[in-house]
Coordinates of C-alpha atoms in Angstrom, one line a residue:
M23 CA -58.3 -39.0 86.7
E24 CA -55.3 -38.4 84.5
I25 CA -55.6 -36.4 81.3
M26 CA -53.2 -37.0 78.5
T27 CA -52.9 -34.7 75.6
T28 CA -51.6 -35.8 72.2
A29 CA -50.4 -33.9 69.3
T30 CA -51.6 -34.5 65.8
A31 CA -50.0 -37.4 63.9
P32 CA -46.8 -36.4 62.2
V33 CA -47.0 -35.3 58.6
P34 CA -45.2 -37.7 56.2
V35 CA -41.8 -36.6 55.1
A36 CA -41.6 -35.0 51.6
P37 CA -40.8 -37.6 48.9
V38 CA -37.3 -37.5 47.4
W39 CA -38.6 -36.3 44.0
A40 CA -40.4 -33.3 45.7
R41 CA -37.2 -32.4 47.6
R42 CA -35.2 -32.6 44.4
A43 CA -37.8 -30.5 42.5
A44 CA -37.7 -27.8 45.2
H45 CA -33.9 -27.6 45.0
A46 CA -34.1 -27.6 41.2
I47 CA -36.3 -24.5 41.4
A48 CA -33.7 -22.7 43.4
L49 CA -31.0 -23.7 40.8
C50 CA -33.2 -22.7 37.8
A51 CA -33.1 -19.0 38.9
V52 CA -29.3 -18.9 39.1
P53 CA -28.3 -18.5 35.3
S54 CA -30.7 -15.6 34.7
G55 CA -29.5 -13.9 38.0
L56 CA -25.9 -14.2 36.9
W57 CA -26.8 -12.8 33.5
R58 CA -28.5 -9.8 35.1
I59 CA -25.5 -9.2 37.4
A60 CA -23.2 -9.4 34.4
L61 CA -25.4 -6.8 32.7
A62 CA -25.3 -4.5 35.7
S63 CA -21.5 -4.9 36.2
G64 CA -20.8 -3.8 32.6
V65 CA -20.0 -7.1 31.0
Y66 CA -21.0 -7.1 27.3
V67 CA -24.2 -9.2 27.0
G68 CA -25.4 -8.0 23.6
Y69 CA -26.6 -4.5 24.4
S70 CA -24.9 -1.3 23.1
D71 CA -23.8 1.4 25.5
Q72 CA -26.6 3.6 24.2
V73 CA -29.3 1.0 24.9
L74 CA -27.9 0.4 28.4
R75 CA -28.1 4.2 29.1
D76 CA -31.4 4.9 27.4
V77 CA -33.4 1.8 28.1
F78 CA -31.9 0.2 31.3
D79 CA -30.4 3.4 32.9
I80 CA -27.1 1.6 33.3
P81 CA -24.9 3.2 34.7
G82 CA -27.4 4.7 37.2
W83 CA -30.4 3.5 39.1
G84 CA -30.8 0.6 36.6
I85 CA -27.9 -1.2 38.3
A86 CA -29.8 -1.2 41.6
Y87 CA -32.9 -2.4 39.8
V88 CA -31.2 -5.2 38.0
V89 CA -29.2 -6.4 41.0
G90 CA -32.3 -6.1 43.2
L91 CA -34.3 -8.1 40.7
S92 CA -31.7 -10.8 40.8
V93 CA -31.6 -11.0 44.6
F94 CA -35.4 -11.0 44.8
G95 CA -35.6 -13.7 42.2
E96 CA -33.2 -15.9 44.1
L97 CA -35.0 -15.4 47.4
A98 CA -38.4 -16.2 45.8
A99 CA -36.8 -19.3 44.2
L100 CA -36.0 -20.5 47.8
F101 CA -39.7 -20.5 48.8
P102 CA -40.4 -24.0 47.6
L103 CA -37.8 -25.3 50.1
L104 CA -40.4 -24.4 52.8
L105 CA -42.8 -26.9 51.3
V106 CA -40.4 -29.8 51.7
S107 CA -38.8 -28.7 55.0
D108 CA -39.6 -30.7 58.1
R109 CA -38.0 -28.3 60.5
W110 CA -39.4 -24.8 59.9
R111 CA -43.0 -23.9 59.3
P112 CA -43.7 -20.2 59.4
L113 CA -47.4 -20.5 58.6
R114 CA -50.2 -22.9 59.2
P115 CA -50.1 -25.7 56.6
R116 CA -53.5 -24.7 55.0
T117 CA -52.3 -21.1 54.7
L118 CA -48.9 -22.1 53.2
A119 CA -50.7 -24.5 50.8
A120 CA -53.0 -21.6 49.6
L121 CA -50.0 -19.3 49.2
A122 CA -48.1 -22.0 47.3
W123 CA -51.1 -22.7 44.9
T124 CA -51.4 -18.9 44.3
A125 CA -47.6 -18.7 43.6
S126 CA -47.9 -21.7 41.2
A127 CA -50.8 -20.0 39.3
V128 CA -48.9 -16.7 39.1
L129 CA -45.8 -18.4 37.9
I130 CA -47.7 -20.2 35.1
L131 CA -49.2 -16.9 34.0
V132 CA -45.8 -15.1 34.1
A133 CA -44.2 -17.9 32.1
L134 CA -46.8 -17.7 29.4
W135 CA -46.5 -13.9 29.4
Q136 CA -42.7 -14.1 29.1
L137 CA -43.0 -16.7 26.3
V138 CA -45.1 -14.1 24.4
V139 CA -42.6 -11.4 25.1
A140 CA -39.7 -13.6 24.0
V141 CA -41.4 -14.2 20.6
T142 CA -42.4 -10.7 20.0
V143 CA -40.3 -7.8 18.6
E144 CA -39.5 -6.3 22.0
S145 CA -37.0 -8.9 23.0
R146 CA -35.1 -8.8 19.7
T147 CA -35.0 -5.0 19.2
Y148 CA -32.1 -4.2 21.4
M149 CA -29.9 -7.3 21.1
S150 CA -27.0 -6.8 18.8
S151 CA -26.0 -10.3 17.7
G152 CA -27.2 -13.8 17.4
A153 CA -24.6 -15.1 19.9
A154 CA -25.9 -12.7 22.5
Q155 CA -29.5 -13.8 21.9
T156 CA -28.4 -17.4 22.3
V157 CA -26.6 -16.7 25.6
W158 CA -29.7 -14.8 26.7
G159 CA -32.0 -17.7 25.7
L160 CA -29.8 -20.2 27.5
A161 CA -29.7 -18.1 30.7
F162 CA -33.4 -17.6 30.8
A163 CA -34.7 -21.0 29.5
P164 CA -34.5 -22.7 32.9
L165 CA -37.0 -20.2 34.3
F166 CA -39.7 -22.0 32.2
A167 CA -39.2 -25.1 34.2
I168 CA -40.1 -23.3 37.5
P169 CA -43.9 -23.3 37.1
V170 CA -44.1 -27.0 36.4
L171 CA -41.7 -27.8 39.3
M172 CA -43.5 -25.5 41.6
T173 CA -46.9 -27.0 40.8
A174 CA -45.5 -30.5 41.5
V175 CA -44.0 -29.5 44.8
T176 CA -47.1 -27.7 45.9
W177 CA -49.3 -30.7 44.9
S178 CA -47.0 -32.9 47.0
Y179 CA -47.2 -30.5 50.0
A180 CA -51.0 -30.3 49.8
K181 CA -51.4 -34.0 49.5
R182 CA -49.1 -34.7 52.5
H183 CA -50.9 -32.2 54.7
R184 CA -54.4 -33.3 53.6
A185 CA -53.5 -36.8 54.6
G186 CA -52.0 -35.5 57.9
A187 CA -55.2 -33.6 58.6
R188 CA -57.3 -36.9 58.3
R189 CA -55.1 -38.6 60.9
K190 CA -55.7 -36.2 63.7
F191 CA -56.6 -37.8 67.0
P192 CA -58.7 -36.2 69.7
T193 CA -56.6 -33.7 71.7
T194 CA -57.5 -35.2 75.1
Y195 CA -58.3 -38.6 76.3
L196 CA -59.3 -39.7 79.7
T197 CA -57.0 -42.5 80.8
S198 CA -59.4 -43.8 83.4
A199 CA -62.0 -45.9 81.7
A200 CA -64.5 -45.6 84.5
S201 CA -64.6 -41.8 84.3
A202 CA -65.2 -41.5 80.5
P203 CA -68.6 -41.7 78.9
L204 CA -69.2 -44.9 76.9
A205 CA -69.3 -43.2 73.5
F206 CA -66.0 -41.5 74.1
Q207 CA -64.5 -44.9 75.1
R208 CA -65.7 -46.4 71.8
D209 CA -64.3 -43.4 69.9
V210 CA -60.9 -43.8 71.5
A211 CA -60.8 -47.6 71.2
G212 CA -61.8 -47.4 67.5
R213 CA -58.7 -45.5 66.6

């Protein structure tokens, strides 16, 4: 009696639009990161020297915070690439899907919160000119596309892996028909 093991059916490849959306998420975080790094390096971005010292602690620990925030933001923006990758899967698909749905919900809440902050007095208090506010707005505007793109990529990932879970075959078959029970033979032949 020979026993043959089979793996689950392969998960379909991510659609092109999902791959492009995942890459777009990574690119959407770049302008705000560059703006923060310019702020930390002393380039004039619309804040007076007094505001930089008193509010942002630049020069000082504020530089590490702002650069660290930029690096963390870029690394977090690379997360959706896991959802469209065929090569590297650090977590089980169900766990990764739950994590991605949670990240999508958090991103939606943060985007709404940032929209409220952008409209309130807090964001306008320290900026010195209209041109600086325009540059700030252009640098941070792409971040509002991330929640929508992340939700679409997550939906695609969950859909592909749900479909893959339904195509699973039994993990072992008996290749000799005489040694297998009749119900098992019907089950294998029906697939």
